[in-house]
Amino acid sequence: MTKNKSRLVVIGNGMAGARVVEEILKRARDRFDITMFGAEPCGNYNRALLSNVLNGSRSAAEILMNPTAWYRDNGITLHLGVKATQIRRQDKLIFGVPLSKGAAAYAVEAAAPPDAPAVIAPYDRVIIATGSRPFVPPIEGCAGPGTFLFRTLDDCNQISGCAKACRKAAVIGGGLLGLEAARGLMTHGIDVTVIEAASQLMVAQLDFEAGQMLRDTLEGMGVKVMCDKITARVVRDNSRITQLEFKDGSTIETDMLVISAGIRPITEIAAACGLAVNKGLVCDDQMRTSDPDIFGVGECVEHRGKIYGLINPIWEQAQTLADVITGVNPRAAYVGSKLGTKLKIMGVELVSLGETQPSQAGDEVVAYREPSRGVYKKLIVRAGAISGAILLGETDTAGVLTQMFLSGAPAPQRRADLLFGSSSGAPVLSVLDLPDHARVCNCNGVTKGQIKEAIMIGKCRSVSKVAACTKAGSGCGSCRNLIVQLIEAYAGEVADDASESYYVPGVPLEKSQLAAEIRRLGLKSVSAVFRRLAGGKEYPASKAGLASLLKTLWHDEYEDERDARFINDRVHANIQKDGTFSVVPRIYGGVTSPAELRRIAAVAEKFRVPLVKFTGGQRLDLLGVKKEDLPEVWKDLGMPSGHAYARAFRTCKSCVGADFCRYGVGDSLALAQKIERRFQGVESPHKMKLAVAGCPRNCSEACVKDLGAVAIEGGRWEIYVGGAAGSTVRKGSLLCTVDTSEAALKYLGRFMQYYREHGEYLERSWRFVERLGIERLRSILVEDHEGIGARLDLEIQKAVDAYNDPWEEAERPAYPEQFSGPESARALEAAATHG
Amino acid sequence: MVELMNVIRLGNIEKIQRGQGRCFVVNGAEIAVFRQRDGRFFAIQNRCPHRQGPLAEGLVGDGKVICPLHAHKFDLVTGAGAEPSEYVKVYAAREQDGEILLMLSAENN
């Protein structure tokens, strides 16, 4: 630990805890030595998106906001799976215990394994961000198998697991989270009943009429809804749930039960050490508790008598707390938050802001209802500003409305504009009018200023790029049109978003989906893909990517339309800045012969090649060759193509290895040549450059190649993947160590095939390896946990077998004009024409 | 309006592979002529205004061409580039009886 730094301990690694640390690091990177306790076993994730995980629309990994690497990179000591149990204020120490496997992170009792040693962290300052736990109403027989709460990723997994074996599920609680849970359960194909104690759904966010309409919409989707029902007893047969019994004596059958009846702050640790705790941990406007060295943030906090259970207040509290604790602005004050929510249910559009009913004299209510479409819109205007709004069934204007509500901006004269957009089509609220600190994305707490920076400095030109850079727009999505407006304002034009999530623009499918569709429909040419999957539109920017994928999928069955190829692949040479080409013949393992060198020299003279140069891949490059000369050049060379122009296996360089070098421990030359002869020309998402080193001194730089093999003592080879030494420098990750050169070829081939199948178009191997993680790759490719090893071996063998030397087209062009240069034509005929 | 046009016969349509382009030199000017897969013909100046890349060698589709050097994109009908303030000169081209015709107005010459 560094001296002088003050020690900050954050109790809680949820959205509030992680966010406040982010805010602190932004203000004063080196102020604190930070230690975090997180009872859950993973890094911070977006809890508001849990229902998306339950309904299968997102994976757990996709809602992760701070992966463990983030903590490491920021020098944070993270105690994962460790629950803080005691704050000893007299000694300034925090005690924690590791939770046993399967224990709920939010349980009151810290269920630690009996022999687990305590974790002790000394502090100067503490931030309590313990969040809240689900409230469980008193119901007889509630505890036991088949009953679930819905708060953590772990809960989510358990609910999904149980739902697979059930026919009927009941959800207690018709609030936001209960409805999202219910809809999530429906995706598991079971009957779902929502049970609400009040007389309407979402009583905190909707008026009665909207609640009724939402009920109709949900029932139309197959969710059963019961209001005014208080559950009294869970009836079990042995331990298995069979029925729910209500206070009025009625019953329903069910196999499982999810309770989502509200949340309560977690305050035991604060109360036990004598901090002021009321309903929640009491904090002042600087987010300080009754101890000046201890702060609070998030759902565990009670501020001015209010407890919040939504995201927006977390962002605001975290900012204030960070300002205060870092000293950037000791007088910063949090004065409370305005609340807005969006229901994230597939097929239901619903946004609710602020108040649901007029409450003061002079409140103006604007409402629109269209029951046949399930549309209801309501606006409460107070003193010219929006004090509440409900948009159900149609939420196009939600982004603008939310901004005006949060900022308190004056509502436009024509109130209808806020519900339907302006009649002229002009934006009701110009994003340009928003101040930089206005929060555009409430799910992730991203301000206009941050988005502007991503657009102007980060060059993000599409909503998904902005999302990748700032997370804005990746939550509920209601701010996406504001982001579009910002991109238009600061960058002119919004780029085609498709090119990022889709494999190629214009074909709205990700790579795996696209491959499945291509196989299912038997599409063997690029034009067939456009015809069947892109509405007949031929996107030029998509052609080469599709060609690469089709070749990978169909091998020699692929119908090769040459117009889908990039010019380099049409003429098997690399286009240069002046429109001439570079010619690199294959020199296996960098080993050539006097005869080859003589031929190369002769060609260079005969065709007046302006530049002959050694490449980085241990070959010779003839630069400045005219397109029409290419076939003759190849014929004279009498050597196969080196594929120095293709997104494919390029070359495998080598050191001299054990035969000559006095340090060599492996025959690198022989292996490099075997590799190059085997994999030459195999197409891949991006180029693959390889090397083999005869000893760990690595003269051939095998550690920074896309794939590399390094000889070690005992005749063994280390296989590296994902190395790079271009605009990014990355040491390859060790995939495995093998005993023979045959095994080296096998695992190199497996990696190549997996990369061919799963790499995004133009994704270099290093990025691919970083994206998937070497552990996962090792488990799939070496340990064969998915059982696909043999198939990968077979597929790469097919690709190897499909090899032919493209330079043979010197003798047999693919089409007559393949190598034609510009043709002269003359204006001969004049005619009058109607222009 | 009636305008004097020079009609240039570029020869059989098979001179250009379907979905590709080809460069013709007309009175010293390089013109890229494209034959889109749907049978439509387009003609623009061959040199990309960015770094003089040969547009005839670019990928073509949906009425657009992408320069092979730095992927600048141009609309084959209007000549407008995707980059601000970049555009290329557009000529009329079509097929007639299996032959490619290029129309140059007098001012093009």
PDB file of C-alpha atoms in Angstrom, chain A residues 217 368 370-375 393-394:
ATOM      1  CA  THR A 217     -52.613  -5.848 -22.633  1.00  0.00           C
ATOM      2  CA  TYR A 368     -55.517  10.592 -24.742  1.00  0.00           C
ATOM      3  CA  GLU A 370     -57.319   4.598 -27.676  1.00  0.00           C
ATOM      4  CA  PRO A 371     -58.466   1.364 -26.057  1.00  0.00           C
ATOM      5  CA  SER A 372     -58.599  -0.677 -29.251  1.00  0.00           C
ATOM      6  CA  ARG A 373     -54.814  -0.365 -29.587  1.00  0.00           C
ATOM      7  CA  GLY A 374     -54.127  -0.338 -25.884  1.00  0.00           C
ATOM      8  CA  VAL A 375     -52.793   3.209 -26.078  1.00  0.00           C
ATOM      9  CA  GLY A 393     -48.781   1.356 -25.766  1.00  0.00           C
ATOM     10  CA  GLU A 394     -46.835   4.012 -27.671  1.00  0.00           C
TER      11      GLU A 394
END
